[in-house]
PDB file of C-alpha atoms in Angstrom:
ATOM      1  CA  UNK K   1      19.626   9.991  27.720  1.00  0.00           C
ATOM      2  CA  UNK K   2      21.048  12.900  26.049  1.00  0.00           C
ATOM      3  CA  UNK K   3      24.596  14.395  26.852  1.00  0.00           C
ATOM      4  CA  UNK K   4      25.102  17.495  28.722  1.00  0.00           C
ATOM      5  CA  UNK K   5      25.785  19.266  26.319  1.00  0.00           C
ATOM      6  CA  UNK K   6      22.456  19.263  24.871  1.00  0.00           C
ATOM      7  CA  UNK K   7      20.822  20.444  27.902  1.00  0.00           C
ATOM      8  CA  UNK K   8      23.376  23.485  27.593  1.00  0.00           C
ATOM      9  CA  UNK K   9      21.774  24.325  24.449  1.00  0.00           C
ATOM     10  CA  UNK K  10      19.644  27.576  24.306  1.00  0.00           C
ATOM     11  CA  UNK K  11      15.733  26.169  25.109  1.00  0.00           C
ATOM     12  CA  UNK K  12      14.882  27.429  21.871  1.00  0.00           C
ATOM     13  CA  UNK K  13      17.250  25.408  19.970  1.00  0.00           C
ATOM     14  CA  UNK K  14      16.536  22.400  21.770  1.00  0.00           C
ATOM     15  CA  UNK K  15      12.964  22.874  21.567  1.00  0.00           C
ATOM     16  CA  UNK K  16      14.002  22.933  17.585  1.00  0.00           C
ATOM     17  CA  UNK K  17      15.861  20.039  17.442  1.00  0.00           C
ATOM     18  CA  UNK K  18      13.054  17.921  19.475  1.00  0.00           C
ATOM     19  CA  UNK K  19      10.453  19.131  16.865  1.00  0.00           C
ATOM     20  CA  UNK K  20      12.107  18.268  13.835  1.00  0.00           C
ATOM     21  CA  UNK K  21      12.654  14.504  15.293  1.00  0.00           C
ATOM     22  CA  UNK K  22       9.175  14.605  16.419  1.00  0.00           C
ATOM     23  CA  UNK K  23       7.873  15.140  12.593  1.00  0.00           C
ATOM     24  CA  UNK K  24      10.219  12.656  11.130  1.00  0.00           C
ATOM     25  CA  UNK K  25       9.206   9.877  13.525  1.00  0.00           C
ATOM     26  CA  UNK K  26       5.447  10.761  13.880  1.00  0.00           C
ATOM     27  CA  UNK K  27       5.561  10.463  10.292  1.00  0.00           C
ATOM     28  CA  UNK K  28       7.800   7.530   9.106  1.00  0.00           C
ATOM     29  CA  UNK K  29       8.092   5.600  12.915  1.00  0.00           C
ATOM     30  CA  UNK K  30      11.662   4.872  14.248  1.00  0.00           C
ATOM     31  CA  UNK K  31      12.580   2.478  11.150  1.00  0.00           C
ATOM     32  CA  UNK K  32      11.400   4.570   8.497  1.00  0.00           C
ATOM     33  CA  UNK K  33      12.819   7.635  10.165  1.00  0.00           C
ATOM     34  CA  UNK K  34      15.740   9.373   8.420  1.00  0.00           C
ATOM     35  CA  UNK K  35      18.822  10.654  10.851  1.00  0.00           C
ATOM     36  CA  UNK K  36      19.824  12.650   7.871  1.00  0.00           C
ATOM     37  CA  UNK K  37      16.523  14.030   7.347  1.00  0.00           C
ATOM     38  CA  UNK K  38      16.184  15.197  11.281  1.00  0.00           C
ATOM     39  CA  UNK K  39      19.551  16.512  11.134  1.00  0.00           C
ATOM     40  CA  UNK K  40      18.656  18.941   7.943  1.00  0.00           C
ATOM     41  CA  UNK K  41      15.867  19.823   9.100  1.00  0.00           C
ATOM     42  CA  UNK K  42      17.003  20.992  12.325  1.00  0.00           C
ATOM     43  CA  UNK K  43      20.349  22.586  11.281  1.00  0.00           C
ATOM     44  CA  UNK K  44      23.061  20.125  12.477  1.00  0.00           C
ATOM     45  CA  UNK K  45      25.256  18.772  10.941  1.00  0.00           C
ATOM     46  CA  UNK K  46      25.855  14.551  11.445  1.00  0.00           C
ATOM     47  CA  UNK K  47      28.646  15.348  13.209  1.00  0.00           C
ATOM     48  CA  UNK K  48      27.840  17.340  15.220  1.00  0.00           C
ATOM     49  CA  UNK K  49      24.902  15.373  16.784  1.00  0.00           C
ATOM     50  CA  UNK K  50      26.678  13.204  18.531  1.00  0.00           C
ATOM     51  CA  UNK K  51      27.816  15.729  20.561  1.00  0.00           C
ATOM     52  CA  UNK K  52      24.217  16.043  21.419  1.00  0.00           C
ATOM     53  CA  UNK K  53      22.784  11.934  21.522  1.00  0.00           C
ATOM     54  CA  UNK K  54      24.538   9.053  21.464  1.00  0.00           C
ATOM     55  CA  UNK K  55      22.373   7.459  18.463  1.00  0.00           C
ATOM     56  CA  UNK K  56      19.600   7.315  16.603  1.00  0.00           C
ATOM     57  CA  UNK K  57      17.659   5.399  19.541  1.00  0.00           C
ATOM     58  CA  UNK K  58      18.744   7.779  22.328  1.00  0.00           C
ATOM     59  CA  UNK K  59      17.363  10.645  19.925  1.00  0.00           C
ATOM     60  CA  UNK K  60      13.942   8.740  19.829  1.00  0.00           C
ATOM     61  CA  UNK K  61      13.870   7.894  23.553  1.00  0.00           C
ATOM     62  CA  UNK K  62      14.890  11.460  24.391  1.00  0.00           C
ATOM     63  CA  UNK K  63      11.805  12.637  22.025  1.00  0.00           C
ATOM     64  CA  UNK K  64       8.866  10.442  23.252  1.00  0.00           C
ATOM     65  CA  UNK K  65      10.074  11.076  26.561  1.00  0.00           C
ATOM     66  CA  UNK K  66      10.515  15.069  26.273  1.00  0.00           C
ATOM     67  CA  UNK K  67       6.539  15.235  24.162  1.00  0.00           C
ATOM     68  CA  UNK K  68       4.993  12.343  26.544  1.00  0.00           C
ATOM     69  CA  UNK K  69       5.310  14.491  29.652  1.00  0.00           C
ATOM     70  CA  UNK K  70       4.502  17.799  27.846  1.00  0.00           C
ATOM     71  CA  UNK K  71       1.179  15.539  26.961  1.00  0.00           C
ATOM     72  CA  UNK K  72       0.722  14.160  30.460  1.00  0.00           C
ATOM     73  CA  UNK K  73       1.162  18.070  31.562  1.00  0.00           C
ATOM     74  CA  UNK K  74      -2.264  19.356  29.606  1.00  0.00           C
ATOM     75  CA  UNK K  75      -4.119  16.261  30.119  1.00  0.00           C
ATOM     76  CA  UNK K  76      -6.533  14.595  33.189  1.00  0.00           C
ATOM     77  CA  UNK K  77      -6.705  10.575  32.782  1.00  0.00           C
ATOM     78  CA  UNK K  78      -7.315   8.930  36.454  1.00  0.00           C
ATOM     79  CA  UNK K  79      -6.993   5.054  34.815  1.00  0.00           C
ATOM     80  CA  UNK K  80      -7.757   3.957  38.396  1.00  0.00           C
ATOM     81  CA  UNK K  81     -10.396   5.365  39.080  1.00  0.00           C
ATOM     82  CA  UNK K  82     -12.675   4.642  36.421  1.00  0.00           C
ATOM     83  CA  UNK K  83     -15.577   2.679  36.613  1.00  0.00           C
ATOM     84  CA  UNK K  84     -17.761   1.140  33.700  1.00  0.00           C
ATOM     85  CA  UNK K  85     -20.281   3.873  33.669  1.00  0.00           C
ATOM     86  CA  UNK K  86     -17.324   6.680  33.495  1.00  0.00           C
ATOM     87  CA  UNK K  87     -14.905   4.466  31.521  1.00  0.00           C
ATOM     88  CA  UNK K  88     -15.658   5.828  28.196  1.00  0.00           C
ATOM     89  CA  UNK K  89     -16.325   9.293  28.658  1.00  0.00           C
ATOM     90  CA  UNK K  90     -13.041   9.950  29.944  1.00  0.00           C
ATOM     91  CA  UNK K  91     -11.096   8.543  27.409  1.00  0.00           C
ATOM     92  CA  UNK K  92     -13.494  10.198  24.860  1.00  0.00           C
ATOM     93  CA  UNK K  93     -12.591  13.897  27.152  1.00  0.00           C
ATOM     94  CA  UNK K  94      -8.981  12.772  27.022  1.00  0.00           C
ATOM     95  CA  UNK K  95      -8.653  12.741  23.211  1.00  0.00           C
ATOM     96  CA  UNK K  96     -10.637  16.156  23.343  1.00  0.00           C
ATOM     97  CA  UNK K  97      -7.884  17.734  25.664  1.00  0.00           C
ATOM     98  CA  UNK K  98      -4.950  16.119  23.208  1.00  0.00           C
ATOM     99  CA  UNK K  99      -6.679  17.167  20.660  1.00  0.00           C
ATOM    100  CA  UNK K 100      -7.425  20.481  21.323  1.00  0.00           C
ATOM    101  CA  UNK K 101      -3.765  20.892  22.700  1.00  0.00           C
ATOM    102  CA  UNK K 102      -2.472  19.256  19.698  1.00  0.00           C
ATOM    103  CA  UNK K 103      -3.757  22.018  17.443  1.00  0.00           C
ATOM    104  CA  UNK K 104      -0.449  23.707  16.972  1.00  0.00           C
ATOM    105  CA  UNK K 105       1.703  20.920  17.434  1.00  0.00           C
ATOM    106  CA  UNK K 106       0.215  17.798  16.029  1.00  0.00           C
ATOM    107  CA  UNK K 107       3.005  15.360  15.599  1.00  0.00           C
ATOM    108  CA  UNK K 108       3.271  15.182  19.794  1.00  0.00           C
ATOM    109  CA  UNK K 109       0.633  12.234  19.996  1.00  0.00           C
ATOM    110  CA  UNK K 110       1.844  10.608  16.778  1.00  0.00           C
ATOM    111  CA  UNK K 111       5.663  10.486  17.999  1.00  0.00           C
ATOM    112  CA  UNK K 112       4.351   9.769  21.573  1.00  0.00           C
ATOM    113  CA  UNK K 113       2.050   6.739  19.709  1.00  0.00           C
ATOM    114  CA  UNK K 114       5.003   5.367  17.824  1.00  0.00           C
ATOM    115  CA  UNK K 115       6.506   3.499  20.300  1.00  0.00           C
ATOM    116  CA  UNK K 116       4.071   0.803  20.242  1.00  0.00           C
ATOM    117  CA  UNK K 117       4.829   0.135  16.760  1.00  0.00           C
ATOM    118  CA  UNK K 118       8.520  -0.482  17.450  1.00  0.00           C
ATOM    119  CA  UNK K 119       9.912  -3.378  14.802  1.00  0.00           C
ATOM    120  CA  UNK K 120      10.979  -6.274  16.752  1.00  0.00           C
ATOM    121  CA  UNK K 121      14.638  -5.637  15.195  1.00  0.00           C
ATOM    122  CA  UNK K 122      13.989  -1.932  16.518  1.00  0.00           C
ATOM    123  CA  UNK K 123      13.538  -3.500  20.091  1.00  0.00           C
ATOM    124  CA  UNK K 124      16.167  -5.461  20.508  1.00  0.00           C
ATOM    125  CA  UNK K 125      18.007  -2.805  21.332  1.00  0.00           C
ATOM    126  CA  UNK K 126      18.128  -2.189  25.312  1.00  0.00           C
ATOM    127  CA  UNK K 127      17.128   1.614  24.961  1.00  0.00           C
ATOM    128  CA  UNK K 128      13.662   0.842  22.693  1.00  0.00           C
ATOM    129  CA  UNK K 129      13.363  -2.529  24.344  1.00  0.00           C
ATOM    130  CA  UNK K 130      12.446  -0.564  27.679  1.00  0.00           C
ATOM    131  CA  UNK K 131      10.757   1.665  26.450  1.00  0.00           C
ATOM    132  CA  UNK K 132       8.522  -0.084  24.265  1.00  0.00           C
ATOM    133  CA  UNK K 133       8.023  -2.323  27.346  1.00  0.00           C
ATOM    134  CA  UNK K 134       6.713   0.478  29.468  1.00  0.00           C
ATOM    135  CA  UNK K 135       4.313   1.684  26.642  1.00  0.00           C
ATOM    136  CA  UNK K 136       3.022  -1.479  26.049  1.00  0.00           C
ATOM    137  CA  UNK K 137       2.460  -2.024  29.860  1.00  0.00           C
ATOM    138  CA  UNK K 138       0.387   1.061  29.636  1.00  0.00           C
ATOM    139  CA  UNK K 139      -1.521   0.088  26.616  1.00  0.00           C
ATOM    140  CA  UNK K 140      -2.055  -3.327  28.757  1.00  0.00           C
ATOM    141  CA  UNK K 141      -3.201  -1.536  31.974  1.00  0.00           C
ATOM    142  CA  UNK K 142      -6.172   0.293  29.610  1.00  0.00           C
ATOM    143  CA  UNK K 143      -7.223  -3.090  28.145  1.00  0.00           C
ATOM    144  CA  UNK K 144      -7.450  -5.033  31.620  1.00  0.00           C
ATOM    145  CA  UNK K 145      -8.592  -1.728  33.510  1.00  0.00           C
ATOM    146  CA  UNK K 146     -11.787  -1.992  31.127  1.00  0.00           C
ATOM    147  CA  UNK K 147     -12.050  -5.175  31.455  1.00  0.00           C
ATOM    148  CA  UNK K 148     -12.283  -5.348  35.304  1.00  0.00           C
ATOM    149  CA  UNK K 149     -15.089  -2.988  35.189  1.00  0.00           C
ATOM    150  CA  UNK K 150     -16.877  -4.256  32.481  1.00  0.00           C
ATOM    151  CA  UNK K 151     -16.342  -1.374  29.958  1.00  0.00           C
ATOM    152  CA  UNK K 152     -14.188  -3.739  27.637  1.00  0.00           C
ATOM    153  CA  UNK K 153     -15.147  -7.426  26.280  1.00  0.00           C
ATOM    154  CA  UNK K 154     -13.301 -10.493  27.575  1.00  0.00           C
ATOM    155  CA  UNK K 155     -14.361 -12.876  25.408  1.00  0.00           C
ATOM    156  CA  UNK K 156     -11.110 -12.064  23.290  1.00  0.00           C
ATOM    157  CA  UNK K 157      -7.443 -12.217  24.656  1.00  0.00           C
ATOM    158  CA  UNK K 158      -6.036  -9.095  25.727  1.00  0.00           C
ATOM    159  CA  UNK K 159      -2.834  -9.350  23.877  1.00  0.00           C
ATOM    160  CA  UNK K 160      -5.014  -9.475  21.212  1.00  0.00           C
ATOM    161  CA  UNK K 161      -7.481  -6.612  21.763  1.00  0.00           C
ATOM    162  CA  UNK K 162      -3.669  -5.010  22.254  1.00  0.00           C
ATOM    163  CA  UNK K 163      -2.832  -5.553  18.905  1.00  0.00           C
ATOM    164  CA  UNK K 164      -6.293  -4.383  17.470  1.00  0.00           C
ATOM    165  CA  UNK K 165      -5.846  -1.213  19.088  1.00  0.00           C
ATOM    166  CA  UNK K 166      -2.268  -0.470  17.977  1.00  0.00           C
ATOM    167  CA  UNK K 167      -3.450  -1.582  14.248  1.00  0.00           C
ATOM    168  CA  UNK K 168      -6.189   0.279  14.281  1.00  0.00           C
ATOM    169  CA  UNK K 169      -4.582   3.451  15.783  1.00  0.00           C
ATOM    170  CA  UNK K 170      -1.705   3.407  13.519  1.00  0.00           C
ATOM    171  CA  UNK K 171      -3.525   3.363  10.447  1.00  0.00           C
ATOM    172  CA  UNK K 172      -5.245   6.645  12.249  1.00  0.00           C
ATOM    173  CA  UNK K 173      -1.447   8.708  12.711  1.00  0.00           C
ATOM    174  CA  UNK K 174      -0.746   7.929   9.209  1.00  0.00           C
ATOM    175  CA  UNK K 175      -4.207   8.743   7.530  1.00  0.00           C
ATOM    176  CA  UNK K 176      -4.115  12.122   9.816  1.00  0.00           C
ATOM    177  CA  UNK K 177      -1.005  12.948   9.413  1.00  0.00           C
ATOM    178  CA  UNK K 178      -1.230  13.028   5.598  1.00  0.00           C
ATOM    179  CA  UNK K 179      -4.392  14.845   5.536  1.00  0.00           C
ATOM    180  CA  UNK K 180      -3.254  17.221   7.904  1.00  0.00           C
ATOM    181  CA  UNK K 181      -2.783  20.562   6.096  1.00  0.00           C
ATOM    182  CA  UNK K 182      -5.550  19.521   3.383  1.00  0.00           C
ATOM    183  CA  UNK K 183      -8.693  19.381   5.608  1.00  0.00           C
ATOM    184  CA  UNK K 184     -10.082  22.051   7.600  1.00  0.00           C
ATOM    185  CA  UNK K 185      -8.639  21.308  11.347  1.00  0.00           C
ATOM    186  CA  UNK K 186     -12.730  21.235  12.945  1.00  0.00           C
ATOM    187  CA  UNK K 187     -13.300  18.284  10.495  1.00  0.00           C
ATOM    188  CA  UNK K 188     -10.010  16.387  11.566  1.00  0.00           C
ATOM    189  CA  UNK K 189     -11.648  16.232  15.412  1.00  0.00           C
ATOM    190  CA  UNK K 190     -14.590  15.512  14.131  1.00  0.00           C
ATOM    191  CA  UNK K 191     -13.301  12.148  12.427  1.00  0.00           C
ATOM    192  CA  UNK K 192     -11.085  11.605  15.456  1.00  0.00           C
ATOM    193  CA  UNK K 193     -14.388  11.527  17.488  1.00  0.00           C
ATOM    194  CA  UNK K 194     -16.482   9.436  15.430  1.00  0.00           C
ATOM    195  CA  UNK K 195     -13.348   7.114  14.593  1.00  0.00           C
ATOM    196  CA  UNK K 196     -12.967   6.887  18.842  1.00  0.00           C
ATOM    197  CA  UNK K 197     -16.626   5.964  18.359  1.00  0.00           C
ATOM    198  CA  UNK K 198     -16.184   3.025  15.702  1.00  0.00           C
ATOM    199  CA  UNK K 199     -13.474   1.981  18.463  1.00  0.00           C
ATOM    200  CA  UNK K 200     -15.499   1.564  21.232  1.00  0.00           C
ATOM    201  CA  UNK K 201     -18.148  -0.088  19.136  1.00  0.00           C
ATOM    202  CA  UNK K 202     -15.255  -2.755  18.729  1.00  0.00           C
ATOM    203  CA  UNK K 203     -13.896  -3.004  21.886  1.00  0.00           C
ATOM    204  CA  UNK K 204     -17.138  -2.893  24.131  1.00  0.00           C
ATOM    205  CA  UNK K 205     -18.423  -6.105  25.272  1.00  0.00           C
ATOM    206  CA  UNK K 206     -21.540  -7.430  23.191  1.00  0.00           C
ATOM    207  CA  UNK K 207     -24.634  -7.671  25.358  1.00  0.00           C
ATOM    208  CA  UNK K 208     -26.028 -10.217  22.962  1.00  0.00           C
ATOM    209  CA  UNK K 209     -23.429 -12.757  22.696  1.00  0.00           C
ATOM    210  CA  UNK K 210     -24.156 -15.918  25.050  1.00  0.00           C
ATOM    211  CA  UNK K 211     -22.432 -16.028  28.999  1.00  0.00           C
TER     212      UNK K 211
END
């Protein structure tokens, strides 16, 4: 958690110190992420932020945290509730709402996403340790939800479906993230739907294989 005194900062320079975080560890994860680089970027000096967070983890936690609810805030996802015929169309209208809410602020999902590609050095610490458990329990929930209903294939292990999805989506952040500002912003969502597509194609059960 942050210290007080960050919460007595203006809303504006918070707001500027959680974006500048957000960019470095959308784009580089928490290992490849540069303290230095979030620091510059966002005006303060080293010493100076730890008046602010206590380290480099509290920073991230405080950032997933502070862009995961302003996510959860603009977007309708009843896990639940789903059954297999509604399954995949509301994931599908999911990514359309982050999508189309991510258009001025892109890096939310990606810093929001990084968690499940904490290092296992990264989660030893207590901080990322529960928090990468809590994301991964999510990321779980989606997998056996499916399941249950028939929308996802069981004839693989879910741990490993898991770990197919976080591959699969990480190699996504980075490729979108780089291509950002060089493609026209209709033909990003337009990749992000058809690569959603080539995702379900993987994950939904095959009606041919042998009971």
């Amino acid at each position: 958690m942050p210290r007080p005194r960050f919460d007595k900062l203006s809303p504006e320079r918070r707001e500027q110190m959680m974006e500048a975080a957000a960019r470095e560890f959308a784009q580089h994860g928490y290992d490849g992420a540069s303290l230095n680089h979030i620091l510059q970027a966002a005006g303060v000096s080293k010493g100076a932020a730890y008046y602010y967070f206590d380290d480099k983890a509290d920073l991230f936690v405080t950032v997933v945290g502070h862009y995961a609810e302003h996510l959860a805030e603009h977007t309708d996802y009843d896990l639940a509730h789903l059954d297999a015929k509604r399954f995949w169309p509301a994931l599908e209208e999911l990514y359309r709402q982050g999508i189309d809410h991510l258009d001025e602020n892109p890096w939310m999902l990606g810093v929001a996403k990084s968690v499940w590609r904490l290092s296992k050095e990264a989660r030893g610490q207590r901080k990322l340790a529960d928090l990468f458990g809590a994301s991964r329990q999510l990321l779980e929930g989606f997998v056996e939800r499916g399941q249950k209903v028939g929308a996802i294939r069981r004839d693989l292990p879910t741990d490993l479906l898991v770990s197919l999805i976080v591959g699969l989506d990480a190699a996504w952040d980075q490729w979108f993230l780089e291509n950002l500002e060089r493609r026209p912003a209709r033909e990003m969502k337009e990749i992000t739907y058809k690569l959603l597509g080539a995702a379900r194609r993987l994950l939904e059960p095959d009606k041919g294989a042998r009971k």
